[in-house]
Amino acid sequence: MFCILGLLLLLPTAHAEIEQQTLEGPNCTVDYPKVILINKAAEERINQDILEYVQEFENTTEGLAKGRFRYKLKSETDTYISLLFVDFRYSAGAAHGNTQETGIVYSKQTGEHIPLSDFANVTKEDLSYLLHTGHLYNASDEQVEWGGSFFGC
């Protein structure tokens, strides 16, 4: 029994390592993750995808008074890693800035995006119903009052 336990302790863990990368530009700051995995092919695919989000942000920030791109590690299992990208943009003279949040779940085996439908059977109509009848929370877990609609529903 001790031999088997000893072998299990020598196996590499499946947890990802995250190295924060930072880019500074005129009026903009970008913090993004570099994901390090045992599976190097999946690691490369995930990091290339993240860089596409970063490049899209960088390519559309000219003329902003302030821009900020950051991320949060939301969860991780042996199979998946879930990241939230938070993109804030403020243009000079605007009444307020705009924030867009994009959540992505990656497979740690393939590096592919895993769609929400792999975890839950949720339709646009379900989300609209929940927004109008339930409680809506922001990324800081604060309840938000909502009087509008999403998706044109």
PDB file of C-alpha atoms in Angstrom:
ATOM      1  CA  MET A   1       0.000   0.000   0.000  1.00  0.00           C
ATOM      2  CA  PHE A   2       2.825   2.421   0.787  1.00  0.00           C
ATOM      3  CA  CYS A   3       4.407   1.761  -2.623  1.00  0.00           C
ATOM      4  CA  ILE A   4       1.220   2.748  -4.457  1.00  0.00           C
ATOM      5  CA  LEU A   5       0.818   5.880  -2.354  1.00  0.00           C
ATOM      6  CA  GLY A   6       4.443   6.790  -3.022  1.00  0.00           C
ATOM      7  CA  LEU A   7       3.909   6.485  -6.776  1.00  0.00           C
ATOM      8  CA  LEU A   8       0.820   8.682  -6.641  1.00  0.00           C
ATOM      9  CA  LEU A   9       2.744  11.406  -4.835  1.00  0.00           C
ATOM     10  CA  LEU A  10       5.295  11.481  -7.658  1.00  0.00           C
ATOM     11  CA  LEU A  11       2.700  12.140 -10.373  1.00  0.00           C
ATOM     12  CA  PRO A  12       2.574  15.763 -11.554  1.00  0.00           C
ATOM     13  CA  THR A  13      -0.488  17.713 -10.498  1.00  0.00           C
ATOM     14  CA  ALA A  14      -3.010  18.886 -13.064  1.00  0.00           C
ATOM     15  CA  HIS A  15      -3.298  22.381 -11.672  1.00  0.00           C
ATOM     16  CA  ALA A  16      -2.374  25.280 -13.908  1.00  0.00           C
ATOM     17  CA  GLU A  17       0.177  27.870 -12.991  1.00  0.00           C
ATOM     18  CA  ILE A  18      -0.715  31.458 -13.868  1.00  0.00           C
ATOM     19  CA  GLU A  19       1.941  34.086 -14.554  1.00  0.00           C
ATOM     20  CA  GLN A  20       0.597  37.631 -14.782  1.00  0.00           C
ATOM     21  CA  GLN A  21       1.834  39.580 -17.789  1.00  0.00           C
ATOM     22  CA  THR A  22       1.506  43.385 -17.863  1.00  0.00           C
ATOM     23  CA  LEU A  23       1.590  45.816 -20.773  1.00  0.00           C
ATOM     24  CA  GLU A  24       1.520  49.582 -20.301  1.00  0.00           C
ATOM     25  CA  GLY A  25       0.482  52.030 -22.999  1.00  0.00           C
ATOM     26  CA  PRO A  26      -0.705  55.609 -23.198  1.00  0.00           C
ATOM     27  CA  ASN A  27      -3.681  55.750 -20.819  1.00  0.00           C
ATOM     28  CA  CYS A  28      -4.079  51.956 -20.916  1.00  0.00           C
ATOM     29  CA  THR A  29      -2.955  49.041 -18.783  1.00  0.00           C
ATOM     30  CA  VAL A  30      -3.283  45.389 -19.738  1.00  0.00           C
ATOM     31  CA  ASP A  31      -2.906  42.581 -17.199  1.00  0.00           C
ATOM     32  CA  TYR A  32      -3.376  39.146 -18.699  1.00  0.00           C
ATOM     33  CA  PRO A  33      -2.569  35.589 -17.674  1.00  0.00           C
ATOM     34  CA  LYS A  34       0.045  33.312 -19.136  1.00  0.00           C
ATOM     35  CA  VAL A  35      -1.281  29.838 -18.402  1.00  0.00           C
ATOM     36  CA  ILE A  36       1.285  27.110 -17.747  1.00  0.00           C
ATOM     37  CA  LEU A  37       0.111  23.507 -18.035  1.00  0.00           C
ATOM     38  CA  ILE A  38       1.666  20.071 -18.120  1.00  0.00           C
ATOM     39  CA  ASN A  39       0.078  19.636 -21.570  1.00  0.00           C
ATOM     40  CA  LYS A  40       2.182  22.066 -23.664  1.00  0.00           C
ATOM     41  CA  ALA A  41      -0.053  21.837 -26.764  1.00  0.00           C
ATOM     42  CA  ALA A  42      -3.112  22.882 -24.726  1.00  0.00           C
ATOM     43  CA  GLU A  43      -1.032  25.573 -22.984  1.00  0.00           C
ATOM     44  CA  GLU A  44       0.020  27.049 -26.327  1.00  0.00           C
ATOM     45  CA  ARG A  45      -3.537  27.052 -27.670  1.00  0.00           C
ATOM     46  CA  ILE A  46      -4.945  28.723 -24.544  1.00  0.00           C
ATOM     47  CA  ASN A  47      -2.232  31.386 -24.439  1.00  0.00           C
ATOM     48  CA  GLN A  48      -2.646  32.136 -28.157  1.00  0.00           C
ATOM     49  CA  ASP A  49      -6.380  32.630 -27.610  1.00  0.00           C
ATOM     50  CA  ILE A  50      -5.737  34.945 -24.645  1.00  0.00           C
ATOM     51  CA  LEU A  51      -3.293  36.980 -26.755  1.00  0.00           C
ATOM     52  CA  GLU A  52      -6.011  37.455 -29.378  1.00  0.00           C
ATOM     53  CA  TYR A  53      -8.237  39.084 -26.734  1.00  0.00           C
ATOM     54  CA  VAL A  54      -5.316  41.279 -25.621  1.00  0.00           C
ATOM     55  CA  GLN A  55      -4.472  42.295 -29.196  1.00  0.00           C
ATOM     56  CA  GLU A  56      -8.107  43.146 -29.948  1.00  0.00           C
ATOM     57  CA  PHE A  57      -8.126  45.403 -26.887  1.00  0.00           C
ATOM     58  CA  GLU A  58      -4.815  47.046 -27.844  1.00  0.00           C
ATOM     59  CA  ASN A  59      -5.959  47.600 -31.438  1.00  0.00           C
ATOM     60  CA  THR A  60      -9.106  49.457 -30.360  1.00  0.00           C
ATOM     61  CA  THR A  61      -7.822  51.727 -27.581  1.00  0.00           C
ATOM     62  CA  GLU A  62      -6.464  54.624 -29.641  1.00  0.00           C
ATOM     63  CA  GLY A  63      -7.962  57.873 -28.404  1.00  0.00           C
ATOM     64  CA  LEU A  64      -9.234  56.485 -25.106  1.00  0.00           C
ATOM     65  CA  ALA A  65      -8.817  58.635 -22.022  1.00  0.00           C
ATOM     66  CA  LYS A  66      -8.497  55.435 -20.000  1.00  0.00           C
ATOM     67  CA  GLY A  67      -8.476  51.739 -20.768  1.00  0.00           C
ATOM     68  CA  ARG A  68      -7.948  48.703 -18.575  1.00  0.00           C
ATOM     69  CA  PHE A  69      -7.871  45.008 -19.421  1.00  0.00           C
ATOM     70  CA  ARG A  70      -7.581  42.529 -16.596  1.00  0.00           C
ATOM     71  CA  TYR A  71      -8.494  38.983 -15.722  1.00  0.00           C
ATOM     72  CA  LYS A  72      -9.695  36.836 -12.859  1.00  0.00           C
ATOM     73  CA  LEU A  73      -9.199  33.110 -12.399  1.00  0.00           C
ATOM     74  CA  LYS A  74     -12.756  32.036 -11.588  1.00  0.00           C
ATOM     75  CA  SER A  75     -12.266  28.308 -11.096  1.00  0.00           C
ATOM     76  CA  GLU A  76     -10.087  25.356 -11.940  1.00  0.00           C
ATOM     77  CA  THR A  77     -10.545  21.607 -11.928  1.00  0.00           C
ATOM     78  CA  ASP A  78      -8.343  18.780 -13.175  1.00  0.00           C
ATOM     79  CA  THR A  79     -10.080  19.176 -16.546  1.00  0.00           C
ATOM     80  CA  TYR A  80     -10.988  22.862 -16.922  1.00  0.00           C
ATOM     81  CA  ILE A  81      -9.735  26.359 -16.242  1.00  0.00           C
ATOM     82  CA  SER A  82     -12.232  29.226 -16.164  1.00  0.00           C
ATOM     83  CA  LEU A  83     -11.107  32.819 -16.734  1.00  0.00           C
ATOM     84  CA  LEU A  84     -12.989  36.103 -16.721  1.00  0.00           C
ATOM     85  CA  PHE A  85     -11.642  38.942 -18.880  1.00  0.00           C
ATOM     86  CA  VAL A  86     -12.700  42.441 -17.814  1.00  0.00           C
ATOM     87  CA  ASP A  87     -12.346  45.146 -20.475  1.00  0.00           C
ATOM     88  CA  PHE A  88     -12.927  48.767 -19.320  1.00  0.00           C
ATOM     89  CA  ARG A  89     -12.891  51.714 -21.737  1.00  0.00           C
ATOM     90  CA  TYR A  90     -13.474  55.400 -21.106  1.00  0.00           C
ATOM     91  CA  SER A  91     -13.450  58.008 -23.859  1.00  0.00           C
ATOM     92  CA  ALA A  92     -12.702  61.661 -23.052  1.00  0.00           C
ATOM     93  CA  GLY A  93     -15.901  63.632 -22.623  1.00  0.00           C
ATOM     94  CA  ALA A  94     -18.076  60.569 -22.099  1.00  0.00           C
ATOM     95  CA  ALA A  95     -20.470  60.501 -19.165  1.00  0.00           C
ATOM     96  CA  HIS A  96     -19.007  57.194 -17.977  1.00  0.00           C
ATOM     97  CA  GLY A  97     -16.856  54.304 -19.077  1.00  0.00           C
ATOM     98  CA  ASN A  98     -18.037  50.950 -20.351  1.00  0.00           C
ATOM     99  CA  THR A  99     -17.097  47.564 -18.975  1.00  0.00           C
ATOM    100  CA  GLN A 100     -17.407  44.296 -20.845  1.00  0.00           C
ATOM    101  CA  GLU A 101     -16.822  40.969 -19.128  1.00  0.00           C
ATOM    102  CA  THR A 102     -16.123  37.786 -21.063  1.00  0.00           C
ATOM    103  CA  GLY A 103     -16.018  34.438 -19.322  1.00  0.00           C
ATOM    104  CA  ILE A 104     -14.255  31.532 -20.985  1.00  0.00           C
ATOM    105  CA  VAL A 105     -13.779  27.941 -19.907  1.00  0.00           C
ATOM    106  CA  TYR A 106     -10.810  26.149 -21.473  1.00  0.00           C
ATOM    107  CA  SER A 107     -10.099  22.427 -21.652  1.00  0.00           C
ATOM    108  CA  LYS A 108      -6.757  21.684 -20.027  1.00  0.00           C
ATOM    109  CA  GLN A 109      -6.445  18.617 -22.281  1.00  0.00           C
ATOM    110  CA  THR A 110      -7.026  20.338 -25.660  1.00  0.00           C
ATOM    111  CA  GLY A 111      -6.933  24.098 -25.030  1.00  0.00           C
ATOM    112  CA  GLU A 112     -10.334  24.479 -26.677  1.00  0.00           C
ATOM    113  CA  HIS A 113     -13.185  26.700 -25.467  1.00  0.00           C
ATOM    114  CA  ILE A 114     -15.815  24.684 -23.641  1.00  0.00           C
ATOM    115  CA  PRO A 115     -19.298  26.095 -24.334  1.00  0.00           C
ATOM    116  CA  LEU A 116     -21.823  26.805 -21.592  1.00  0.00           C
ATOM    117  CA  SER A 117     -24.058  24.137 -23.122  1.00  0.00           C
ATOM    118  CA  ASP A 118     -21.560  21.499 -21.949  1.00  0.00           C
ATOM    119  CA  PHE A 119     -22.372  22.468 -18.348  1.00  0.00           C
ATOM    120  CA  ALA A 120     -25.988  23.657 -18.419  1.00  0.00           C
ATOM    121  CA  ASN A 121     -28.966  23.694 -20.743  1.00  0.00           C
ATOM    122  CA  VAL A 122     -29.654  27.444 -20.715  1.00  0.00           C
ATOM    123  CA  THR A 123     -31.350  29.417 -23.496  1.00  0.00           C
ATOM    124  CA  LYS A 124     -31.569  33.172 -24.113  1.00  0.00           C
ATOM    125  CA  GLU A 125     -35.180  32.982 -23.001  1.00  0.00           C
ATOM    126  CA  ASP A 126     -34.114  31.323 -19.723  1.00  0.00           C
ATOM    127  CA  LEU A 127     -31.625  34.110 -19.051  1.00  0.00           C
ATOM    128  CA  SER A 128     -34.134  36.825 -19.894  1.00  0.00           C
ATOM    129  CA  TYR A 129     -36.697  35.232 -17.570  1.00  0.00           C
ATOM    130  CA  LEU A 130     -34.172  34.993 -14.735  1.00  0.00           C
ATOM    131  CA  LEU A 131     -33.132  38.619 -15.198  1.00  0.00           C
ATOM    132  CA  HIS A 132     -36.739  39.775 -14.948  1.00  0.00           C
ATOM    133  CA  THR A 133     -37.889  37.512 -12.141  1.00  0.00           C
ATOM    134  CA  GLY A 134     -34.759  36.642 -10.211  1.00  0.00           C
ATOM    135  CA  HIS A 135     -31.783  38.395  -8.745  1.00  0.00           C
ATOM    136  CA  LEU A 136     -28.876  39.706 -10.776  1.00  0.00           C
ATOM    137  CA  TYR A 137     -25.360  39.956  -9.292  1.00  0.00           C
ATOM    138  CA  ASN A 138     -22.231  41.656 -10.631  1.00  0.00           C
ATOM    139  CA  ALA A 139     -18.664  40.265 -10.556  1.00  0.00           C
ATOM    140  CA  SER A 140     -18.265  41.555  -6.972  1.00  0.00           C
ATOM    141  CA  ASP A 141     -21.293  39.516  -5.841  1.00  0.00           C
ATOM    142  CA  GLU A 142     -23.326  42.689  -5.266  1.00  0.00           C
ATOM    143  CA  GLN A 143     -27.003  42.511  -6.180  1.00  0.00           C
ATOM    144  CA  VAL A 144     -27.864  44.711  -9.157  1.00  0.00           C
ATOM    145  CA  GLU A 145     -31.279  46.162  -9.944  1.00  0.00           C
ATOM    146  CA  TRP A 146     -32.247  45.510 -13.542  1.00  0.00           C
ATOM    147  CA  GLY A 147     -35.152  47.074 -15.407  1.00  0.00           C
ATOM    148  CA  GLY A 148     -34.142  46.457 -19.012  1.00  0.00           C
ATOM    149  CA  SER A 149     -33.799  43.423 -21.189  1.00  0.00           C
ATOM    150  CA  PHE A 150     -30.986  41.615 -22.927  1.00  0.00           C
ATOM    151  CA  PHE A 151     -30.923  39.949 -26.342  1.00  0.00           C
ATOM    152  CA  GLY A 152     -33.864  42.023 -27.563  1.00  0.00           C
ATOM    153  CA  CYS A 153     -36.259  39.776 -25.603  1.00  0.00           C
TER     154      CYS A 153
END
